[in-house]
Amino acid sequence: GNSVTQMEGPVTLSEEAFLTINCTYTATGYPSLFWYVQYPGEGLQLLLKATKADDKGSNKGFEATYRKETTSFHLEKGSVQVSDSAVYFCALSSSGGYQKVTFGTGTKLQVIP
Amino acid sequence: GAVVSQHPSWVICKSGTSVKIECRSLDFQATTMFWYRQFPKQSLMLMATSNEGSKATYEQGVEKDKFLINHASLTLSTLTVTSAHPEDSSFYICSARGLAGGPYNEQFFGPGTRLTVL
């Protein structure tokens, strides 16, 4: 079955530091890959997505590239801000989000001034 | 576009009572809605998938008699936690999806409902 593995947190960074959150997946076929963000006390928001190999999703300075050869979808940001503090979930769906979305366990990011 | 709301955003109830949570798609018709549960510091687990006008499909291990799901219209699904107990305390999140091939054919998530059972 499908599964997503992402690095355990929490991750604590100083403002303007470089961020990488690793995510690898196991799936049949060619899944779509997502990063969701959950701010404290709120629900999930789609941060970015990629639907095929070598696609790069990007939003709000965050980027992730769909690497089929390494089954990875690592999240990166060049310079984090305090407002980026949240929990980040890597996820996949075998049908572009149409059917069941499988989530990783989430990585909590804390950015300190 | 593609806004999904949940009501209430938080609820506290006594053990043994039932609680209803609403999930609404505000600006599109949701042919399918999904209900997830999130335990503290853990990921979201899919509980069930409901299609408008038909019975929900529950994931393995989810008690259908305890978590009643109704999807009576294209914009509303409800989750009723019956005879709630403290172990049902959790964060419940719904998502909604439109017609296949249309502009809303992916899951859009609601803000979640925090349930605390005393």
PDB file of N, CA and C in Angstrom, chain A residues 6 34 36 38 41-46 49 87 89-90 93 95-106, chain B residues 31-32 34 36 38 41-46 49 59 91 93 97-101 105-107 109-112:
ATOM      1  N   GLN A   6       8.359  10.911   6.635  1.00  0.00           N
ATOM      2  CA  GLN A   6       9.011  12.221   6.681  1.00  0.00           C
ATOM      3  C   GLN A   6       9.810  12.349   7.962  1.00  0.00           C
ATOM      4  N   PHE A  34       2.067  15.983  -2.341  1.00  0.00           N
ATOM      5  CA  PHE A  34       1.602  17.243  -1.757  1.00  0.00           C
ATOM      6  C   PHE A  34       2.409  17.584  -0.504  1.00  0.00           C
ATOM      7  N   TYR A  36       1.271  19.840   2.838  1.00  0.00           N
ATOM      8  CA  TYR A  36       0.248  20.617   3.530  1.00  0.00           C
ATOM      9  C   TYR A  36       0.882  21.276   4.752  1.00  0.00           C
ATOM     10  N   GLN A  38      -0.091  23.118   8.565  1.00  0.00           N
ATOM     11  CA  GLN A  38      -1.113  23.297   9.601  1.00  0.00           C
ATOM     12  C   GLN A  38      -0.574  24.273  10.637  1.00  0.00           C
ATOM     13  N   GLY A  41      -3.701  25.526  15.865  1.00  0.00           N
ATOM     14  CA  GLY A  41      -5.128  25.683  16.054  1.00  0.00           C
ATOM     15  C   GLY A  41      -5.952  25.721  14.791  1.00  0.00           C
ATOM     16  N   GLU A  42      -5.325  25.495  13.643  1.00  0.00           N
ATOM     17  CA  GLU A  42      -6.048  25.585  12.375  1.00  0.00           C
ATOM     18  C   GLU A  42      -6.039  24.251  11.640  1.00  0.00           C
ATOM     19  N   GLY A  43      -6.808  24.192  10.563  1.00  0.00           N
ATOM     20  CA  GLY A  43      -6.842  22.991   9.735  1.00  0.00           C
ATOM     21  C   GLY A  43      -5.721  22.990   8.717  1.00  0.00           C
ATOM     22  N   LEU A  44      -5.813  22.068   7.793  1.00  0.00           N
ATOM     23  CA  LEU A  44      -4.768  21.918   6.782  1.00  0.00           C
ATOM     24  C   LEU A  44      -4.939  22.908   5.639  1.00  0.00           C
ATOM     25  N   GLN A  45      -3.816  23.372   5.150  1.00  0.00           N
ATOM     26  CA  GLN A  45      -3.821  24.184   3.944  1.00  0.00           C
ATOM     27  C   GLN A  45      -2.846  23.550   2.960  1.00  0.00           C
ATOM     28  N   LEU A  46      -3.266  23.453   1.721  1.00  0.00           N
ATOM     29  CA  LEU A  46      -2.358  22.952   0.709  1.00  0.00           C
ATOM     30  C   LEU A  46      -1.263  23.981   0.470  1.00  0.00           C
ATOM     31  N   LYS A  49       2.085  21.314  -4.606  1.00  0.00           N
ATOM     32  CA  LYS A  49       1.900  19.953  -5.090  1.00  0.00           C
ATOM     33  C   LYS A  49       2.660  19.740  -6.387  1.00  0.00           C
ATOM     34  N   VAL A  87       3.167  22.973  11.497  1.00  0.00           N
ATOM     35  CA  VAL A  87       3.435  21.554  11.235  1.00  0.00           C
ATOM     36  C   VAL A  87       3.255  21.313   9.739  1.00  0.00           C
ATOM     37  N   PHE A  89       3.022  18.604   6.596  1.00  0.00           N
ATOM     38  CA  PHE A  89       2.702  17.221   6.272  1.00  0.00           C
ATOM     39  C   PHE A  89       3.001  16.947   4.804  1.00  0.00           C
ATOM     40  N   CYS A  90       3.766  15.893   4.578  1.00  0.00           N
ATOM     41  CA  CYS A  90       3.945  15.389   3.226  1.00  0.00           C
ATOM     42  C   CYS A  90       2.834  14.373   2.959  1.00  0.00           C
ATOM     43  N   SER A  93      -1.331  10.949  -3.168  1.00  0.00           N
ATOM     44  CA  SER A  93      -2.582  10.359  -3.603  1.00  0.00           C
ATOM     45  C   SER A  93      -2.344   9.686  -4.942  1.00  0.00           C
ATOM     46  N   SER A  95      -4.370   9.244  -7.151  1.00  0.00           N
ATOM     47  CA  SER A  95      -5.272   9.749  -8.188  1.00  0.00           C
ATOM     48  C   SER A  95      -5.369  11.256  -8.155  1.00  0.00           C
ATOM     49  N   GLY A  96      -4.281  11.910  -7.876  1.00  0.00           N
ATOM     50  CA  GLY A  96      -4.254  13.368  -7.904  1.00  0.00           C
ATOM     51  C   GLY A  96      -5.055  14.031  -6.814  1.00  0.00           C
ATOM     52  N   GLY A  97      -5.275  13.339  -5.728  1.00  0.00           N
ATOM     53  CA  GLY A  97      -6.075  13.916  -4.655  1.00  0.00           C
ATOM     54  C   GLY A  97      -7.542  13.595  -4.804  1.00  0.00           C
ATOM     55  N   TYR A  98      -7.871  12.856  -5.833  1.00  0.00           N
ATOM     56  CA  TYR A  98      -9.270  12.517  -6.067  1.00  0.00           C
ATOM     57  C   TYR A  98      -9.772  11.515  -5.063  1.00  0.00           C
ATOM     58  N   GLN A  99      -8.929  10.562  -4.771  1.00  0.00           N
ATOM     59  CA  GLN A  99      -9.283   9.549  -3.790  1.00  0.00           C
ATOM     60  C   GLN A  99      -8.472   9.759  -2.520  1.00  0.00           C
ATOM     61  N   LYS A 100      -8.301   8.707  -1.786  1.00  0.00           N
ATOM     62  CA  LYS A 100      -7.680   8.772  -0.468  1.00  0.00           C
ATOM     63  C   LYS A 100      -6.317   9.441  -0.525  1.00  0.00           C
ATOM     64  N   VAL A 101      -6.092  10.352   0.399  1.00  0.00           N
ATOM     65  CA  VAL A 101      -4.792  10.994   0.558  1.00  0.00           C
ATOM     66  C   VAL A 101      -4.104  10.348   1.750  1.00  0.00           C
ATOM     67  N   THR A 102      -2.871   9.905   1.538  1.00  0.00           N
ATOM     68  CA  THR A 102      -2.086   9.286   2.598  1.00  0.00           C
ATOM     69  C   THR A 102      -1.083  10.311   3.118  1.00  0.00           C
ATOM     70  N   PHE A 103      -1.102  10.521   4.418  1.00  0.00           N
ATOM     71  CA  PHE A 103      -0.268  11.554   5.024  1.00  0.00           C
ATOM     72  C   PHE A 103       0.925  10.961   5.761  1.00  0.00           C
ATOM     73  N   GLY A 104       2.002  11.713   5.799  1.00  0.00           N
ATOM     74  CA  GLY A 104       3.096  11.415   6.706  1.00  0.00           C
ATOM     75  C   GLY A 104       2.723  11.874   8.098  1.00  0.00           C
ATOM     76  N   THR A 105       3.608  11.670   9.037  1.00  0.00           N
ATOM     77  CA  THR A 105       3.309  11.959  10.441  1.00  0.00           C
ATOM     78  C   THR A 105       3.466  13.431  10.799  1.00  0.00           C
ATOM     79  N   GLY A 106       3.952  14.212   9.888  1.00  0.00           N
ATOM     80  CA  GLY A 106       4.077  15.645  10.150  1.00  0.00           C
ATOM     81  C   GLY A 106       5.407  15.997  10.794  1.00  0.00           C
TER      82      GLY A 106
ATOM     83  N   THR B  31     -19.284  16.227  -4.518  1.00  0.00           N
ATOM     84  CA  THR B  31     -19.884  14.914  -4.714  1.00  0.00           C
ATOM     85  C   THR B  31     -19.342  13.901  -3.712  1.00  0.00           C
ATOM     86  N   THR B  32     -18.159  14.167  -3.200  1.00  0.00           N
ATOM     87  CA  THR B  32     -17.544  13.271  -2.227  1.00  0.00           C
ATOM     88  C   THR B  32     -16.953  14.082  -1.084  1.00  0.00           C
ATOM     89  N   PHE B  34     -14.736  13.541   2.693  1.00  0.00           N
ATOM     90  CA  PHE B  34     -13.901  12.637   3.462  1.00  0.00           C
ATOM     91  C   PHE B  34     -13.828  13.140   4.907  1.00  0.00           C
ATOM     92  N   TYR B  36     -11.514  12.801   8.363  1.00  0.00           N
ATOM     93  CA  TYR B  36     -10.239  12.383   8.921  1.00  0.00           C
ATOM     94  C   TYR B  36     -10.242  12.655  10.421  1.00  0.00           C
ATOM     95  N   GLN B  38      -7.397  13.289  13.624  1.00  0.00           N
ATOM     96  CA  GLN B  38      -6.000  13.567  13.924  1.00  0.00           C
ATOM     97  C   GLN B  38      -5.791  13.497  15.426  1.00  0.00           C
ATOM     98  N   LYS B  41      -0.201  15.224  17.973  1.00  0.00           N
ATOM     99  CA  LYS B  41       1.157  14.998  17.465  1.00  0.00           C
ATOM    100  C   LYS B  41       1.235  13.834  16.489  1.00  0.00           C
ATOM    101  N   GLN B  42       0.146  13.505  15.848  1.00  0.00           N
ATOM    102  CA  GLN B  42       0.156  12.439  14.856  1.00  0.00           C
ATOM    103  C   GLN B  42      -0.467  12.921  13.557  1.00  0.00           C
ATOM    104  N   SER B  43      -0.409  12.056  12.581  1.00  0.00           N
ATOM    105  CA  SER B  43      -0.912  12.435  11.277  1.00  0.00           C
ATOM    106  C   SER B  43      -2.417  12.239  11.187  1.00  0.00           C
ATOM    107  N   LEU B  44      -2.949  12.610  10.057  1.00  0.00           N
ATOM    108  CA  LEU B  44      -4.377  12.437   9.822  1.00  0.00           C
ATOM    109  C   LEU B  44      -4.641  11.015   9.360  1.00  0.00           C
ATOM    110  N   MET B  45      -5.684  10.431   9.903  1.00  0.00           N
ATOM    111  CA  MET B  45      -6.092   9.102   9.487  1.00  0.00           C
ATOM    112  C   MET B  45      -7.480   9.192   8.876  1.00  0.00           C
ATOM    113  N   LEU B  46      -7.610   8.664   7.675  1.00  0.00           N
ATOM    114  CA  LEU B  46      -8.912   8.674   7.020  1.00  0.00           C
ATOM    115  C   LEU B  46      -9.863   7.752   7.770  1.00  0.00           C
ATOM    116  N   THR B  49     -15.224   7.697   3.711  1.00  0.00           N
ATOM    117  CA  THR B  49     -15.481   8.453   2.486  1.00  0.00           C
ATOM    118  C   THR B  49     -16.978   8.413   2.228  1.00  0.00           C
ATOM    119  N   GLU B  59     -13.150   3.115   6.694  1.00  0.00           N
ATOM    120  CA  GLU B  59     -11.839   2.474   6.698  1.00  0.00           C
ATOM    121  C   GLU B  59     -11.837   1.356   7.745  1.00  0.00           C
ATOM    122  N   PHE B  91      -9.161  15.745  17.022  1.00  0.00           N
ATOM    123  CA  PHE B  91      -9.378  16.804  16.042  1.00  0.00           C
ATOM    124  C   PHE B  91      -9.921  16.140  14.788  1.00  0.00           C
ATOM    125  N   ILE B  93     -11.240  16.439  10.948  1.00  0.00           N
ATOM    126  CA  ILE B  93     -11.112  17.299   9.769  1.00  0.00           C
ATOM    127  C   ILE B  93     -11.842  16.664   8.597  1.00  0.00           C
ATOM    128  N   ARG B  97     -14.637  17.195  -2.245  1.00  0.00           N
ATOM    129  CA  ARG B  97     -14.134  17.092  -3.607  1.00  0.00           C
ATOM    130  C   ARG B  97     -15.284  17.212  -4.592  1.00  0.00           C
ATOM    131  N   GLY B  98     -15.053  17.902  -5.685  1.00  0.00           N
ATOM    132  CA  GLY B  98     -16.087  18.071  -6.693  1.00  0.00           C
ATOM    133  C   GLY B  98     -16.066  16.969  -7.733  1.00  0.00           C
ATOM    134  N   LEU B  99     -16.777  17.213  -8.792  1.00  0.00           N
ATOM    135  CA  LEU B  99     -16.914  16.217  -9.859  1.00  0.00           C
ATOM    136  C   LEU B  99     -15.590  15.918 -10.535  1.00  0.00           C
ATOM    137  N   ALA B 100     -15.394  14.674 -10.909  1.00  0.00           N
ATOM    138  CA  ALA B 100     -14.194  14.286 -11.649  1.00  0.00           C
ATOM    139  C   ALA B 100     -14.114  15.059 -12.955  1.00  0.00           C
ATOM    140  N   GLY B 101     -12.939  15.558 -13.235  1.00  0.00           N
ATOM    141  CA  GLY B 101     -12.725  16.309 -14.456  1.00  0.00           C
ATOM    142  C   GLY B 101     -13.090  17.767 -14.363  1.00  0.00           C
ATOM    143  N   ASN B 105     -11.782  18.936  -8.670  1.00  0.00           N
ATOM    144  CA  ASN B 105     -11.627  17.489  -8.565  1.00  0.00           C
ATOM    145  C   ASN B 105     -10.400  17.096  -7.759  1.00  0.00           C
ATOM    146  N   GLU B 106     -10.195  17.764  -6.642  1.00  0.00           N
ATOM    147  CA  GLU B 106      -9.192  17.374  -5.664  1.00  0.00           C
ATOM    148  C   GLU B 106      -9.777  17.695  -4.287  1.00  0.00           C
ATOM    149  N   GLN B 107      -9.123  17.253  -3.264  1.00  0.00           N
ATOM    150  CA  GLN B 107      -9.654  17.446  -1.917  1.00  0.00           C
ATOM    151  C   GLN B 107      -9.283  18.823  -1.367  1.00  0.00           C
ATOM    152  N   PHE B 109      -9.660  20.967   2.193  1.00  0.00           N
ATOM    153  CA  PHE B 109      -9.838  20.632   3.597  1.00  0.00           C
ATOM    154  C   PHE B 109     -10.524  21.743   4.384  1.00  0.00           C
ATOM    155  N   GLY B 110     -11.340  21.310   5.343  1.00  0.00           N
ATOM    156  CA  GLY B 110     -11.934  22.231   6.285  1.00  0.00           C
ATOM    157  C   GLY B 110     -10.958  22.572   7.394  1.00  0.00           C
ATOM    158  N   PRO B 111     -11.328  23.520   8.260  1.00  0.00           N
ATOM    159  CA  PRO B 111     -10.434  23.968   9.323  1.00  0.00           C
ATOM    160  C   PRO B 111     -10.371  23.044  10.524  1.00  0.00           C
ATOM    161  N   GLY B 112     -11.237  22.051  10.578  1.00  0.00           N
ATOM    162  CA  GLY B 112     -11.196  21.098  11.679  1.00  0.00           C
ATOM    163  C   GLY B 112     -12.127  21.439  12.823  1.00  0.00           C
TER     164      GLY B 112
END
